[in-house]
């Protein structure tokens, strides 16, 4: 019984498409180059690709299809990864039930059909298309979002106007008519461009989008896992339209550009809702916007899913089990304090509890919790809001941040009179919260009586498991930094999965201490921070931020460099 390849050769000879000499030369070249026979026949000009496709179609009963006017569906395209599509020169066209129809130029490649079937778990139907057309479609369809962005940029640059003198453009920005900006912001390319910037940010797991006017362009940056990355530079001529579009969707005053503004908007993507908190700030070259993505999906119900080490988790659970008192979480901006507190609130959020928060601004909107937005311009600040809250019979109060003596005093007294109070402070470590409150004017005996738990938090970048690489660290260096115990150390390499950063996601590093009677007495006697910290470490077994960071290294969750970067030497 003849093979399919032999049948094709026989048909080619019979149809007089090729001579015996041409065939022998083609077979010799095929053996030498190790490529399919059909490619040799076309490249050597022995037979045209159209004639070959027509022959395949006739003999294998397969239809042919020109791809130039075919409308592709991105969901279908994504059924087969780009790497496989390029390897087998194939592109998926449609999916009906458990059958995927693909365009191929080489239907004799049985291995390709087996691989495609095994990968997709579907039956594969073939239509025949020229190799060049398939290659062009692969290039156009994969990473289509990035190409769309460039096309929109080209379109929005308004052709010849994009080449205007940039210094002249800068002077003209102040004189732009508001009506023109509004009309420009509603144009399809501008709307599409803003949508793509938002979609790309969510796809890349960005926590913030920075829209920054510069002297000759509008720069877009994403903050991913705590680090900023350049993404795009938009022509200066489109700056006003882009910023106007952001103001419109954020419900900001489009006529005001001299003072900072705050707003928010909501988007739906892939079945989930994401809130964006928007902040605008006047700068030398225009208004800078920062959009913070607030995804409720990141909030855990309870502490178990936050990835805390065993000791901090136990201390947290002990603290929130108490009926009243104050829990303070400290750390710099962007260290995950709000996420931690909201996860605690989610755990405490039961029908028998009245939970009220006062924030500036409200980060996440949570069902079942009363949330108040601070509005200083009408006299609703933390202190006045907190006084009103206490008349609402609350069980749990969350204060976005203790900023002044009055707020601190009311919060402390609330904790002493039967409420569980959760709040944040900006200090470098947990114990420093004590002196911060005393410096604000709170009496030491009130601090000692009200505070139940102190916690300092940082976020460490988690190493990418797909590209990490084991490395050796000299013993002398480990001794110098106080690293003890056995561990396998890894370096962050970078791959496509983690956008070549070497890291994917973040994990909390904590320093927690539960206040006991001895600590209360030390606070009332105004003992030094060093003495209080020495007692907490030696007697209470408090793990410092660096201790917990080193524990994450031992658990192979992060790198030693990252642990050292986010913590200070004890």
XYZ file of C-alpha atoms in Angstrom:
570
model
C 0.000 0.000 0.000
C 1.437 3.371 -1.029
C 1.966 6.121 1.546
C 0.266 9.495 1.098
C 3.597 11.076 0.119
C 4.171 8.429 -2.569
C 0.635 8.966 -3.903
C 1.267 12.722 -4.196
C 4.564 12.105 -6.032
C 2.841 9.698 -8.399
C 0.057 12.212 -9.091
C 2.591 15.005 -9.706
C 4.399 12.865 -12.281
C 1.176 11.734 -13.986
C -0.188 15.273 -14.171
C 3.120 16.310 -15.762
C 3.627 19.032 -13.138
C 7.218 17.771 -12.744
C 9.672 15.524 -14.558
C 11.478 12.496 -13.101
C 14.771 14.457 -13.037
C 13.164 17.376 -11.154
C 11.644 14.972 -8.657
C 14.985 13.210 -8.030
C 16.686 16.590 -7.489
C 13.885 17.683 -5.125
C 14.132 14.448 -3.110
C 17.913 14.863 -2.870
C 17.550 18.472 -1.636
C 14.874 17.389 0.842
C 17.205 14.790 2.337
C 20.056 17.307 2.454
C 18.053 20.186 4.028
C 15.710 18.102 6.188
C 12.633 20.133 5.187
C 9.244 18.994 3.782
C 9.186 17.983 0.118
C 6.418 20.489 -0.695
C 8.630 23.378 0.494
C 11.533 22.223 -1.713
C 9.222 21.908 -4.727
C 7.899 25.481 -4.233
C 11.251 27.099 -3.336
C 13.001 25.547 -6.310
C 10.242 26.773 -8.620
C 9.434 23.215 -9.740
C 5.737 23.683 -8.983
C 3.691 26.676 -7.801
C 2.062 26.677 -4.358
C -1.372 27.230 -5.933
C -0.939 24.125 -8.098
C 0.240 22.120 -5.077
C -2.714 23.248 -2.931
C -5.104 22.451 -5.752
C -3.590 18.962 -6.019
C -3.828 18.390 -2.226
C -7.421 19.606 -2.266
C -8.356 17.256 -5.112
C -6.637 14.174 -3.702
C -7.397 14.661 0.018
C -10.909 16.102 -0.439
C -9.968 19.219 1.539
C -11.331 22.705 0.737
C -8.989 25.643 0.104
C -9.428 29.083 1.691
C -7.889 32.490 1.053
C -7.358 34.229 4.392
C -7.160 37.865 3.243
C -10.831 38.638 3.943
C -11.489 36.079 6.668
C -12.657 37.587 10.003
C -10.747 36.065 12.909
C -12.037 35.673 16.466
C -9.431 36.351 19.192
C -10.992 33.676 21.462
C -10.544 31.051 18.733
C -7.009 32.271 17.948
C -6.027 31.773 21.606
C -7.016 28.073 21.467
C -3.581 27.391 19.946
C -0.490 29.145 21.376
C 1.660 31.294 19.096
C 4.656 28.975 19.466
C 2.676 25.989 18.135
C 1.038 28.032 15.363
C 4.464 29.144 14.086
C 5.977 25.669 14.440
C 3.313 24.007 12.289
C 2.350 27.062 10.179
C -1.281 26.789 11.134
C -4.000 29.143 12.336
C -7.330 28.207 14.027
C -10.421 29.454 12.168
C -13.444 28.247 14.126
C -14.618 25.909 16.894
C -17.906 24.047 16.706
C -18.557 21.610 19.526
C -15.429 19.518 19.988
C -14.047 20.198 16.498
C -11.551 22.942 15.650
C -11.058 23.924 12.007
C -7.531 25.080 11.201
C -5.864 26.464 8.057
C -2.651 24.609 7.129
C -0.268 24.647 4.210
C 1.096 21.135 4.810
C -1.690 18.588 5.384
C 0.842 15.732 5.194
C 2.328 16.669 8.581
C 0.679 13.970 10.701
C 2.738 14.936 13.792
C 1.276 18.446 13.676
C -2.285 17.099 13.616
C -1.572 14.762 16.558
C 0.024 17.565 18.601
C -2.823 19.986 17.911
C -5.425 17.358 18.811
C -3.629 16.359 22.031
C -3.069 19.980 23.096
C -6.621 21.219 22.472
C -8.418 17.966 23.331
C -10.497 18.465 20.158
C -10.842 16.893 16.733
C -8.958 18.809 14.025
C -10.474 19.623 10.615
C -8.196 21.082 7.924
C -8.668 23.652 5.204
C -5.762 24.462 2.887
C -4.238 27.954 2.643
C -0.965 29.313 1.201
C 1.990 29.284 3.621
C 2.685 33.015 3.214
C -0.910 33.945 4.034
C -0.882 31.827 7.212
C 2.451 33.354 8.318
C 1.056 36.859 7.778
C -2.095 36.070 9.775
C -0.020 34.626 12.670
C 2.048 37.828 12.796
C -1.078 40.017 12.727
C -3.324 38.101 15.141
C -1.032 37.190 18.035
C -0.265 40.155 20.349
C -3.033 41.943 18.453
C -3.684 44.200 21.460
C -0.211 45.733 21.240
C -0.583 46.209 17.477
C -3.995 47.831 17.982
C -2.433 50.253 20.441
C 0.228 51.257 17.909
C -2.387 51.602 15.144
C -4.527 53.789 17.386
C -1.473 55.859 18.284
C -0.702 56.314 14.586
C -4.309 57.257 13.923
C -4.560 59.616 16.883
C -1.343 61.430 15.961
C -3.417 63.131 13.203
C -0.895 62.485 10.466
C 1.030 65.602 9.516
C 0.142 67.403 12.775
C 2.288 64.895 14.680
C 5.379 66.529 13.178
C 4.635 70.001 14.601
C 7.411 71.780 16.476
C 7.217 70.305 20.007
C 8.275 73.503 21.807
C 5.556 75.409 19.952
C 3.006 72.764 20.939
C 3.959 73.222 24.602
C 3.136 76.934 24.523
C -0.188 76.295 22.807
C -1.491 73.858 25.442
C -2.588 76.646 27.823
C -4.730 78.300 25.135
C -6.669 75.229 24.020
C -10.438 75.701 23.819
C -12.297 73.487 26.296
C -14.945 72.588 23.704
C -12.220 71.317 21.370
C -10.730 69.154 24.133
C -14.134 67.657 24.925
C -14.777 66.837 21.260
C -11.296 65.339 20.892
C -11.680 63.202 24.043
C -14.830 61.568 22.612
C -13.161 60.535 19.339
C -12.931 56.767 18.790
C -9.096 56.533 18.789
C -8.800 58.347 22.137
C -11.565 56.282 23.781
C -10.023 53.090 22.404
C -6.530 54.046 23.542
C -7.649 54.739 27.130
C -9.568 51.426 27.169
C -6.479 49.541 25.990
C -4.250 51.247 28.585
C -6.667 50.075 31.312
C -7.036 46.558 29.865
C -3.264 46.112 29.498
C -2.735 47.271 33.090
C -5.145 44.663 34.450
C -3.654 41.992 32.218
C -0.156 42.741 33.540
C -1.384 42.787 37.190
C -0.546 46.481 37.631
C -1.563 48.041 40.958
C -1.169 51.615 39.632
C -1.191 53.384 36.267
C 0.906 56.580 36.104
C -0.070 59.051 33.367
C 2.724 61.640 33.363
C 2.952 64.724 31.100
C 6.498 65.476 29.971
C 7.955 68.243 27.795
C 7.470 66.344 24.520
C 5.099 63.431 25.262
C 2.655 61.815 27.674
C 4.389 58.930 29.460
C 2.450 55.866 30.681
C 3.948 53.667 33.381
C 2.565 50.607 35.236
C 3.483 49.646 38.793
C 3.739 45.857 38.867
C 4.718 44.073 42.108
C 5.837 47.404 43.554
C 8.155 48.448 40.682
C 7.384 50.971 37.930
C 7.802 49.954 34.276
C 7.686 52.199 31.180
C 4.910 51.084 28.836
C 4.093 53.772 26.319
C 4.829 57.316 25.158
C 1.894 59.141 23.558
C 2.430 62.167 21.270
C 2.085 65.501 23.115
C -0.639 66.638 20.718
C -3.019 64.032 22.229
C -2.228 64.833 25.879
C -5.240 67.108 26.542
C -7.702 64.688 24.936
C -6.353 61.710 26.939
C -6.453 63.641 30.241
C -9.950 64.951 29.452
C -11.112 61.381 28.788
C -9.743 60.275 32.183
C -11.545 63.180 33.865
C -14.841 62.366 32.166
C -14.868 58.694 33.225
C -13.700 59.635 36.771
C -16.431 62.294 37.221
C -13.858 65.058 37.791
C -14.345 68.744 36.966
C -13.035 69.030 33.415
C -12.802 72.836 33.684
C -10.410 72.735 36.664
C -6.721 72.108 36.048
C -5.049 74.228 38.757
C -5.821 72.158 41.878
C -5.545 68.426 42.751
C -8.713 66.349 42.294
C -9.833 62.871 43.371
C -12.333 60.583 41.677
C -13.073 56.973 40.899
C -14.681 54.738 38.287
C -15.464 51.058 37.838
C -14.725 48.651 34.974
C -15.833 45.100 34.321
C -13.346 42.657 32.833
C -13.390 38.879 32.499
C -16.409 38.600 34.800
C -14.910 40.652 37.658
C -15.395 44.260 38.699
C -12.364 46.460 39.346
C -12.557 49.915 40.933
C -10.047 52.575 39.910
C -9.213 55.334 42.394
C -8.054 58.395 40.456
C -5.848 61.239 41.685
C -4.845 64.241 39.560
C -2.045 66.679 40.378
C -1.077 69.880 38.493
C 2.554 69.726 37.273
C 4.822 71.858 35.068
C 3.801 70.154 31.821
C 0.137 69.366 32.595
C -1.899 67.314 35.046
C -0.399 64.046 36.245
C -2.851 61.213 36.921
C -2.344 58.139 39.076
C -4.996 55.437 38.777
C -4.925 52.791 41.517
C -6.612 49.479 40.659
C -8.676 48.128 43.571
C -9.681 44.543 42.815
C -12.028 43.048 45.421
C -10.820 39.628 44.268
C -7.535 40.371 46.076
C -9.318 40.638 49.428
C -9.311 37.458 51.488
C -12.104 36.522 53.855
C -10.021 36.070 56.990
C -6.332 35.843 57.738
C -5.691 32.255 56.626
C -5.399 33.154 52.928
C -3.058 36.152 53.299
C 0.100 33.998 53.384
C 1.261 35.175 56.820
C 3.905 33.185 58.693
C 2.565 31.044 61.559
C 3.544 33.331 64.469
C 2.151 36.664 63.098
C -1.065 34.891 62.079
C -1.576 33.479 65.588
C -0.925 36.904 67.179
C -3.406 38.552 64.782
C -6.067 35.937 65.589
C -5.549 36.438 69.330
C -5.875 40.224 68.946
C -9.089 40.245 66.893
C -10.670 37.743 69.289
C -10.573 40.416 72.032
C -13.839 42.353 72.548
C -12.198 45.812 72.628
C -8.848 47.562 72.259
C -6.733 49.009 69.452
C -4.881 47.140 66.691
C -2.303 49.225 64.842
C -0.795 48.237 61.480
C 2.174 50.369 60.413
C 4.251 50.709 57.284
C 4.934 52.995 54.309
C 2.426 53.725 51.531
C 1.787 50.668 49.362
C 2.836 48.078 51.952
C -0.531 46.282 51.986
C -1.893 47.727 55.272
C -5.379 48.391 53.863
C -5.627 44.917 52.311
C -4.715 43.336 55.660
C -7.245 45.421 57.592
C -10.026 44.781 55.055
C -9.345 41.035 55.272
C -9.735 41.285 59.062
C -12.974 43.281 58.604
C -14.268 40.633 56.197
C -13.675 38.004 58.881
C -15.436 40.133 61.532
C -18.296 41.069 59.154
C -21.226 39.157 60.670
C -24.897 40.221 61.116
C -24.493 40.693 64.878
C -21.687 43.279 64.519
C -21.985 46.945 63.528
C -18.794 47.775 61.617
C -18.085 51.392 60.602
C -15.032 52.714 58.754
C -13.819 56.265 58.178
C -11.292 56.580 55.365
C -9.586 59.033 53.044
C -10.416 57.788 50.497
C -12.620 54.681 50.786
C -10.442 51.989 49.191
C -12.739 48.976 48.802
C -16.514 49.071 48.974
C -17.666 46.109 51.096
C -21.261 44.910 51.550
C -22.494 44.911 55.138
C -20.024 47.571 56.341
C -20.840 51.276 56.834
C -18.095 53.302 55.139
C -17.541 57.058 55.480
C -15.460 59.191 53.119
C -13.550 62.065 54.772
C -14.428 65.475 53.270
C -12.286 68.163 54.942
C -13.713 70.952 52.733
C -17.113 70.620 54.489
C -15.645 69.974 57.939
C -15.909 66.165 57.884
C -12.403 65.178 58.973
C -11.235 62.084 60.871
C -11.800 63.636 64.305
C -15.343 64.981 63.672
C -16.325 61.829 61.756
C -15.038 59.636 64.570
C -17.093 61.544 67.178
C -20.222 60.948 65.080
C -19.372 57.257 64.632
C -19.232 56.756 68.420
C -22.879 57.834 68.627
C -23.839 55.109 66.112
C -23.302 52.202 68.563
C -20.406 50.578 66.671
C -18.788 47.261 67.618
C -15.782 47.588 65.283
C -14.278 50.853 63.985
C -11.662 51.104 61.249
C -9.824 54.432 60.909
C -7.961 54.843 57.617
C -5.023 56.585 59.293
C -4.293 58.316 62.611
C -2.802 61.638 61.467
C -3.224 64.052 64.371
C -3.517 64.303 68.145
C -7.301 64.788 68.155
C -7.965 61.656 66.051
C -5.489 59.655 68.174
C -7.144 60.800 71.420
C -10.688 59.908 70.280
C -9.542 56.540 68.844
C -7.756 55.620 72.099
C -10.816 56.518 74.182
C -13.068 54.512 71.842
C -10.798 51.482 72.344
C -11.073 51.942 76.127
C -14.874 52.190 76.124
C -15.731 48.888 74.473
C -14.961 49.159 70.739
C -12.440 47.183 68.719
C -10.482 49.860 66.822
C -8.330 49.081 63.777
C -6.079 51.730 62.290
C -2.808 52.466 60.483
C 0.216 54.636 61.211
C 3.331 55.575 59.267
C 6.288 54.237 61.305
C 9.337 52.130 60.451
C 8.656 49.257 62.846
C 5.977 47.992 65.227
C 7.414 49.303 68.533
C 7.875 52.843 67.102
C 4.062 53.171 67.074
C 4.190 53.676 70.852
C 6.445 56.761 70.676
C 4.506 58.061 67.643
C 1.269 58.114 69.669
C 3.015 59.668 72.699
C 4.605 62.321 70.422
C 1.094 63.166 69.180
C 0.181 64.059 72.761
C -1.526 60.859 73.955
C -0.696 60.070 77.603
C 1.481 56.924 78.051
C -1.029 55.345 80.438
C -3.768 55.690 77.779
C -1.513 54.067 75.126
C -0.642 51.229 77.528
C -4.279 50.618 78.464
C -5.791 50.723 74.981
C -3.320 49.158 72.518
C -3.732 45.380 72.141
C -1.415 44.620 69.223
C 1.229 46.357 67.140
C 2.141 45.211 63.655
C 4.608 46.459 61.033
C 4.153 45.253 57.451
C 6.098 45.219 54.194
C 5.481 43.532 50.844
C 8.184 41.283 49.351
C 8.107 40.300 45.692
C 7.595 36.557 45.204
C 10.171 34.921 42.973
C 8.894 33.526 39.665
C 8.813 29.725 39.994
C 9.144 29.228 36.231
C 12.531 30.914 35.761
C 14.244 31.039 39.170
C 17.813 29.761 39.274
C 19.673 28.278 42.318
C 22.759 30.238 43.406
C 25.477 29.947 46.040
C 25.816 32.600 48.772
C 29.179 32.862 50.636
C 29.022 31.741 54.286
C 30.831 34.905 55.437
C 28.087 37.096 53.933
C 25.314 35.031 55.575
C 27.046 35.369 58.955
C 27.472 39.119 58.455
C 23.732 39.654 57.875
C 22.706 37.218 60.616
C 21.106 34.593 58.373
C 20.893 31.240 60.161
C 19.644 27.822 59.165
C 19.838 25.861 55.924
C 18.277 27.254 52.780
C 18.384 26.941 48.999
C 18.949 30.410 47.571
C 17.563 31.508 44.207
C 18.193 34.377 41.808
C 15.445 36.029 39.747
C 16.164 35.366 36.064
C 13.148 36.704 34.157
C 10.932 35.013 31.556
C 7.816 35.664 29.459
C 5.514 34.498 32.288
C 6.763 37.212 34.686
C 7.345 39.910 32.007
C 11.124 39.407 32.385
C 11.107 40.801 35.936
C 11.954 37.537 37.726
C 9.080 38.098 40.175
C 5.374 37.221 40.109
C 3.092 38.521 42.872
C 3.894 39.728 46.387
C 3.731 38.346 49.913
C 3.394 40.097 53.270
C 6.326 40.256 55.698
C 5.237 41.091 59.252
C 6.554 42.078 62.664
C 3.840 41.611 65.304
C 3.751 41.964 69.077
C 0.890 41.331 71.500
C 0.984 43.814 74.400
C 1.299 42.055 77.807
C 1.274 43.462 81.371
C 5.056 43.943 81.495
C 5.033 45.899 78.220
C 2.171 48.067 79.536
C 4.211 48.865 82.621
C 7.291 49.701 80.485
C 5.186 52.055 78.321
C 3.730 53.843 81.384
C 7.240 54.269 82.822
C 8.369 55.759 79.473
C 11.087 53.139 78.950
C 13.220 53.626 75.812
C 12.311 51.989 72.520
C 15.454 49.839 72.681
C 14.469 48.418 76.074
C 10.886 47.733 74.945
C 12.112 46.082 71.736
C 14.697 43.969 73.608
C 11.946 42.692 75.934
C 9.590 41.960 72.998
C 12.287 39.981 71.151
C 13.869 38.148 74.090
C 10.849 37.507 76.336
C 7.854 37.520 73.976
C 9.707 35.921 71.037
C 8.813 38.721 68.603
C 10.099 38.061 65.099
C 11.405 41.245 63.478
C 10.642 42.210 59.879
C 14.052 40.879 58.831
C 13.466 37.579 60.710
C 10.173 37.070 58.876
C 11.733 38.078 55.537
C 14.509 35.497 56.068
C 11.819 32.913 56.848
C 10.237 33.625 53.434
C 13.697 33.022 51.886
C 13.952 29.646 53.671
C 10.491 28.781 52.331
C 11.816 29.595 48.800
C 9.179 32.303 48.294
C 11.555 35.200 47.642
C 15.234 36.051 47.115
C 17.791 37.031 49.739
C 18.333 40.342 47.903
C 14.611 41.127 48.184
C 14.555 40.261 51.901
C 17.479 42.632 52.548
C 15.980 45.370 50.320
C 12.661 45.660 52.180
C 14.032 45.393 55.748
C 16.619 47.248 57.819
C 19.485 45.716 59.747
C 18.615 45.076 63.378
